[in-house]
PDB file of C-alpha atoms in Angstrom:
ATOM      1  CA  MET A   1     110.433  21.617 -12.339  1.00  0.00           C
ATOM      2  CA  ASP A   2     107.511  24.365 -13.396  1.00  0.00           C
ATOM      3  CA  LYS A   3     106.035  25.171  -9.788  1.00  0.00           C
ATOM      4  CA  GLU A   4     107.858  27.962  -7.813  1.00  0.00           C
ATOM      5  CA  ILE A   5     109.952  26.469  -4.775  1.00  0.00           C
ATOM      6  CA  ILE A   6     109.310  28.459  -0.915  1.00  0.00           C
ATOM      7  CA  LEU A   7     112.686  29.011  -0.028  1.00  0.00           C
ATOM      8  CA  THR A   8     113.506  31.213   3.198  1.00  0.00           C
ATOM      9  CA  GLU A   9     116.256  33.491   2.413  1.00  0.00           C
ATOM     10  CA  GLU A  10     118.519  31.482   4.706  1.00  0.00           C
ATOM     11  CA  GLY A  11     117.841  28.215   2.674  1.00  0.00           C
ATOM     12  CA  PHE A  12     118.326  29.741  -0.480  1.00  0.00           C
ATOM     13  CA  GLN A  13     121.877  31.011   0.598  1.00  0.00           C
ATOM     14  CA  LYS A  14     122.452  27.381   1.487  1.00  0.00           C
ATOM     15  CA  LEU A  15     122.059  26.372  -1.796  1.00  0.00           C
ATOM     16  CA  LYS A  16     124.004  29.431  -3.592  1.00  0.00           C
ATOM     17  CA  ALA A  17     126.916  28.101  -1.440  1.00  0.00           C
ATOM     18  CA  GLU A  18     126.289  24.336  -2.030  1.00  0.00           C
ATOM     19  CA  LEU A  19     126.249  25.041  -5.756  1.00  0.00           C
ATOM     20  CA  GLU A  20     129.348  27.547  -5.169  1.00  0.00           C
ATOM     21  CA  HIS A  21     131.041  24.590  -3.934  1.00  0.00           C
ATOM     22  CA  LEU A  22     129.871  21.784  -6.281  1.00  0.00           C
ATOM     23  CA  THR A  23     130.891  23.724  -9.098  1.00  0.00           C
ATOM     24  CA  THR A  24     134.356  25.138  -8.428  1.00  0.00           C
ATOM     25  CA  ILE A  25     135.979  22.970  -5.854  1.00  0.00           C
ATOM     26  CA  LYS A  26     134.546  19.536  -6.041  1.00  0.00           C
ATOM     27  CA  ARG A  27     134.853  19.047 -10.025  1.00  0.00           C
ATOM     28  CA  ARG A  28     138.490  20.135  -9.626  1.00  0.00           C
ATOM     29  CA  GLU A  29     138.851  17.023  -7.157  1.00  0.00           C
ATOM     30  CA  VAL A  30     136.783  15.005  -9.649  1.00  0.00           C
ATOM     31  CA  ALA A  31     138.524  15.760 -12.666  1.00  0.00           C
ATOM     32  CA  ARG A  32     142.096  14.956 -10.475  1.00  0.00           C
ATOM     33  CA  ARG A  33     140.292  11.259  -9.374  1.00  0.00           C
ATOM     34  CA  ILE A  34     139.783  10.726 -12.703  1.00  0.00           C
ATOM     35  CA  LYS A  35     142.866  12.165 -14.503  1.00  0.00           C
ATOM     36  CA  GLU A  36     144.519  10.309 -11.735  1.00  0.00           C
ATOM     37  CA  ALA A  37     142.547   6.664 -12.666  1.00  0.00           C
ATOM     38  CA  ILE A  38     143.076   7.078 -16.033  1.00  0.00           C
ATOM     39  CA  GLU A  39     146.873   7.532 -15.699  1.00  0.00           C
ATOM     40  CA  PHE A  40     146.353   3.374 -13.839  1.00  0.00           C
ATOM     41  CA  GLY A  41     146.218   2.733 -16.871  1.00  0.00           C
ATOM     42  CA  ASP A  42     142.814  -0.071 -18.824  1.00  0.00           C
ATOM     43  CA  ILE A  43     140.341   1.952 -17.507  1.00  0.00           C
ATOM     44  CA  SER A  44     137.798  -1.262 -18.578  1.00  0.00           C
ATOM     45  CA  GLU A  45     138.752  -2.966 -14.975  1.00  0.00           C
ATOM     46  CA  ASN A  46     139.330   0.538 -12.908  1.00  0.00           C
ATOM     47  CA  SER A  47     137.857   0.714  -9.917  1.00  0.00           C
ATOM     48  CA  GLU A  48     139.480   4.029  -9.044  1.00  0.00           C
ATOM     49  CA  TYR A  49     138.761   5.490 -12.086  1.00  0.00           C
ATOM     50  CA  ASP A  50     134.529   3.807 -11.791  1.00  0.00           C
ATOM     51  CA  ASP A  51     133.990   5.191  -8.932  1.00  0.00           C
ATOM     52  CA  ALA A  52     134.925   9.047  -9.955  1.00  0.00           C
ATOM     53  CA  LYS A  53     132.826   8.338 -12.793  1.00  0.00           C
ATOM     54  CA  ASN A  54     129.661   7.325 -10.465  1.00  0.00           C
ATOM     55  CA  GLU A  55     131.102  10.614  -8.407  1.00  0.00           C
ATOM     56  CA  GLN A  56     130.658  12.933 -11.899  1.00  0.00           C
ATOM     57  CA  ALA A  57     127.595  11.992 -12.371  1.00  0.00           C
ATOM     58  CA  PHE A  58     126.191  12.248  -8.901  1.00  0.00           C
ATOM     59  CA  LEU A  59     128.041  15.793  -8.417  1.00  0.00           C
ATOM     60  CA  GLU A  60     126.693  17.102 -12.247  1.00  0.00           C
ATOM     61  CA  GLY A  61     122.617  15.427 -10.803  1.00  0.00           C
ATOM     62  CA  ARG A  62     122.529  17.626  -8.047  1.00  0.00           C
ATOM     63  CA  VAL A  63     123.944  20.882  -9.506  1.00  0.00           C
ATOM     64  CA  ILE A  64     121.438  20.849 -12.033  1.00  0.00           C
ATOM     65  CA  HIS A  65     118.738  20.237  -9.146  1.00  0.00           C
ATOM     66  CA  ILE A  66     119.902  22.919  -7.284  1.00  0.00           C
ATOM     67  CA  THR A  67     120.444  25.082 -10.111  1.00  0.00           C
ATOM     68  CA  GLN A  68     116.675  24.119 -11.453  1.00  0.00           C
ATOM     69  CA  THR A  69     115.761  24.824  -7.745  1.00  0.00           C
ATOM     70  CA  LEU A  70     116.873  28.520  -7.139  1.00  0.00           C
ATOM     71  CA  SER A  71     115.505  29.312 -10.829  1.00  0.00           C
ATOM     72  CA  PHE A  72     111.986  28.287  -9.275  1.00  0.00           C
ATOM     73  CA  ALA A  73     112.438  29.877  -5.991  1.00  0.00           C
ATOM     74  CA  LYS A  74     110.633  32.641  -4.183  1.00  0.00           C
ATOM     75  CA  VAL A  75     112.127  33.762  -1.021  1.00  0.00           C
ATOM     76  CA  ILE A  76     110.393  33.936   1.169  1.00  0.00           C
ATOM     77  CA  SER A  77     111.449  36.115   4.757  1.00  0.00           C
ATOM     78  CA  GLY A  78     109.415  35.614   8.458  1.00  0.00           C
ATOM     79  CA  GLY A  79     105.892  37.257   7.713  1.00  0.00           C
ATOM     80  CA  GLU A  80     106.017  40.373   9.287  1.00  0.00           C
ATOM     81  CA  ASN A  81     102.732  40.439  10.793  1.00  0.00           C
ATOM     82  CA  TYR A  82     103.238  37.211  13.283  1.00  0.00           C
ATOM     83  CA  ASP A  83      99.164  37.887  14.192  1.00  0.00           C
ATOM     84  CA  GLU A  84      99.035  34.375  12.623  1.00  0.00           C
ATOM     85  CA  VAL A  85     101.002  31.772  11.357  1.00  0.00           C
ATOM     86  CA  SER A  86     102.744  31.584   7.769  1.00  0.00           C
ATOM     87  CA  LEU A  87     105.302  31.092   6.264  1.00  0.00           C
ATOM     88  CA  GLY A  88     109.380  31.444   7.543  1.00  0.00           C
ATOM     89  CA  CYS A  89     107.560  32.460  11.342  1.00  0.00           C
ATOM     90  CA  THR A  90     108.487  29.935  14.202  1.00  0.00           C
ATOM     91  CA  VAL A  91     105.770  28.415  16.268  1.00  0.00           C
ATOM     92  CA  VAL A  92     105.325  26.195  18.763  1.00  0.00           C
ATOM     93  CA  ILE A  93     102.533  23.622  19.217  1.00  0.00           C
ATOM     94  CA  LYS A  94     102.028  21.947  21.904  1.00  0.00           C
ATOM     95  CA  ASP A  95     100.245  18.082  21.996  1.00  0.00           C
ATOM     96  CA  LEU A  96      97.280  18.284  24.198  1.00  0.00           C
ATOM     97  CA  GLU A  97      97.624  14.241  24.611  1.00  0.00           C
ATOM     98  CA  THR A  98     101.537  14.671  26.121  1.00  0.00           C
ATOM     99  CA  ASP A  99     101.782  18.209  27.047  1.00  0.00           C
ATOM    100  CA  GLU A 100     104.645  18.375  25.170  1.00  0.00           C
ATOM    101  CA  GLU A 101     105.653  21.187  23.377  1.00  0.00           C
ATOM    102  CA  ALA A 102     107.570  21.517  19.865  1.00  0.00           C
ATOM    103  CA  GLU A 103     109.073  24.506  18.076  1.00  0.00           C
ATOM    104  CA  HIS A 104     109.098  24.384  14.178  1.00  0.00           C
ATOM    105  CA  MET A 105     109.846  26.178  11.423  1.00  0.00           C
ATOM    106  CA  LEU A 106     107.394  26.772   9.397  1.00  0.00           C
ATOM    107  CA  VAL A 107     109.530  26.200   5.285  1.00  0.00           C
ATOM    108  CA  GLY A 108     108.710  25.120   1.519  1.00  0.00           C
ATOM    109  CA  SER A 109     108.618  21.299   0.775  1.00  0.00           C
ATOM    110  CA  ALA A 110     112.107  21.395  -0.523  1.00  0.00           C
ATOM    111  CA  GLU A 111     114.213  23.215   2.443  1.00  0.00           C
ATOM    112  CA  ALA A 112     111.606  21.031   4.851  1.00  0.00           C
ATOM    113  CA  ASP A 113     113.604  19.258   7.746  1.00  0.00           C
ATOM    114  CA  PRO A 114     112.143  17.324  10.277  1.00  0.00           C
ATOM    115  CA  LEU A 115     115.096  16.278  12.440  1.00  0.00           C
ATOM    116  CA  GLY A 116     115.934  19.879  12.498  1.00  0.00           C
ATOM    117  CA  ASN A 117     112.405  20.966  13.664  1.00  0.00           C
ATOM    118  CA  LYS A 118     112.342  22.273  10.241  1.00  0.00           C
ATOM    119  CA  ILE A 119     107.926  21.680   8.909  1.00  0.00           C
ATOM    120  CA  SER A 120     106.838  21.531   4.972  1.00  0.00           C
ATOM    121  CA  ASN A 121     103.908  23.870   5.059  1.00  0.00           C
ATOM    122  CA  GLU A 122     102.903  20.382   2.485  1.00  0.00           C
ATOM    123  CA  SER A 123     102.879  18.357   5.834  1.00  0.00           C
ATOM    124  CA  PRO A 124      99.475  17.199   7.459  1.00  0.00           C
ATOM    125  CA  VAL A 125     100.891  19.782  10.490  1.00  0.00           C
ATOM    126  CA  GLY A 126     101.778  22.799   8.382  1.00  0.00           C
ATOM    127  CA  LEU A 127      98.504  22.505   6.251  1.00  0.00           C
ATOM    128  CA  ALA A 128      96.911  22.479   9.572  1.00  0.00           C
ATOM    129  CA  ILE A 129      98.361  24.991  11.061  1.00  0.00           C
ATOM    130  CA  ILE A 130      99.179  27.901   8.524  1.00  0.00           C
ATOM    131  CA  GLY A 131      96.914  30.517   9.017  1.00  0.00           C
ATOM    132  CA  LYS A 132      96.203  30.030  12.573  1.00  0.00           C
ATOM    133  CA  LYS A 133      96.085  32.705  15.314  1.00  0.00           C
ATOM    134  CA  ALA A 134      97.898  31.849  18.948  1.00  0.00           C
ATOM    135  CA  GLY A 135      95.286  30.176  21.380  1.00  0.00           C
ATOM    136  CA  GLU A 136      94.315  28.596  18.410  1.00  0.00           C
ATOM    137  CA  LYS A 137      93.924  24.709  18.610  1.00  0.00           C
ATOM    138  CA  VAL A 138      94.548  22.938  15.306  1.00  0.00           C
ATOM    139  CA  VAL A 139      93.314  18.869  14.487  1.00  0.00           C
ATOM    140  CA  VAL A 140      95.511  17.015  12.370  1.00  0.00           C
ATOM    141  CA  ASN A 141      94.574  13.911  10.581  1.00  0.00           C
ATOM    142  CA  VAL A 142      97.926  11.372  10.178  1.00  0.00           C
ATOM    143  CA  PRO A 143      97.395   8.300   8.971  1.00  0.00           C
ATOM    144  CA  ALA A 144      98.325   7.079  12.570  1.00  0.00           C
ATOM    145  CA  GLY A 145      94.992   9.051  13.504  1.00  0.00           C
ATOM    146  CA  VAL A 146      94.227  12.046  15.154  1.00  0.00           C
ATOM    147  CA  LEU A 147      96.112  14.508  16.626  1.00  0.00           C
ATOM    148  CA  GLU A 148      95.565  17.641  18.195  1.00  0.00           C
ATOM    149  CA  TYR A 149      97.681  20.287  19.093  1.00  0.00           C
ATOM    150  CA  LEU A 150      97.043  24.184  20.807  1.00  0.00           C
ATOM    151  CA  ILE A 151      99.355  27.115  19.420  1.00  0.00           C
ATOM    152  CA  VAL A 152     101.319  28.289  22.175  1.00  0.00           C
ATOM    153  CA  GLU A 153     102.965  30.832  20.120  1.00  0.00           C
ATOM    154  CA  ILE A 154     104.174  32.742  16.779  1.00  0.00           C
ATOM    155  CA  LYS A 155     107.912  33.957  16.265  1.00  0.00           C
ATOM    156  CA  GLN A 156     110.376  35.130  14.011  1.00  0.00           C
TER     157      GLN A 156
END
């Protein structure tokens, strides 16, 4: 990782909390599981031991990933100027084909969660709407074709 990772304050705090949980509570739980599995005897055929060691490897990998993410994080707040779409703001867009409206928060790629209505600034829709103003139409090229949206509202 050598590029900055854009996070909202909420996303940054969430990662810090997860890191704290993993390095304190979760590490102790896994260490306890490994110790208990060793007490069962021969570890060469001990599935509890193998499971605990696999969980430990996953846990340590996640700790490294979060630590690196936080070290390269650039925390953004919702834009002070809601005249145009920017990172951290929430945008209401209307699909001009279906007339359906959807509300999305524009975030960095590390925090994107389409099911949670958080879209990445690097996604096709994110790239198309960033810098646009309420009332503007945007065209988004996606693998399935071309989508057209109207930016209805920009808010915090």
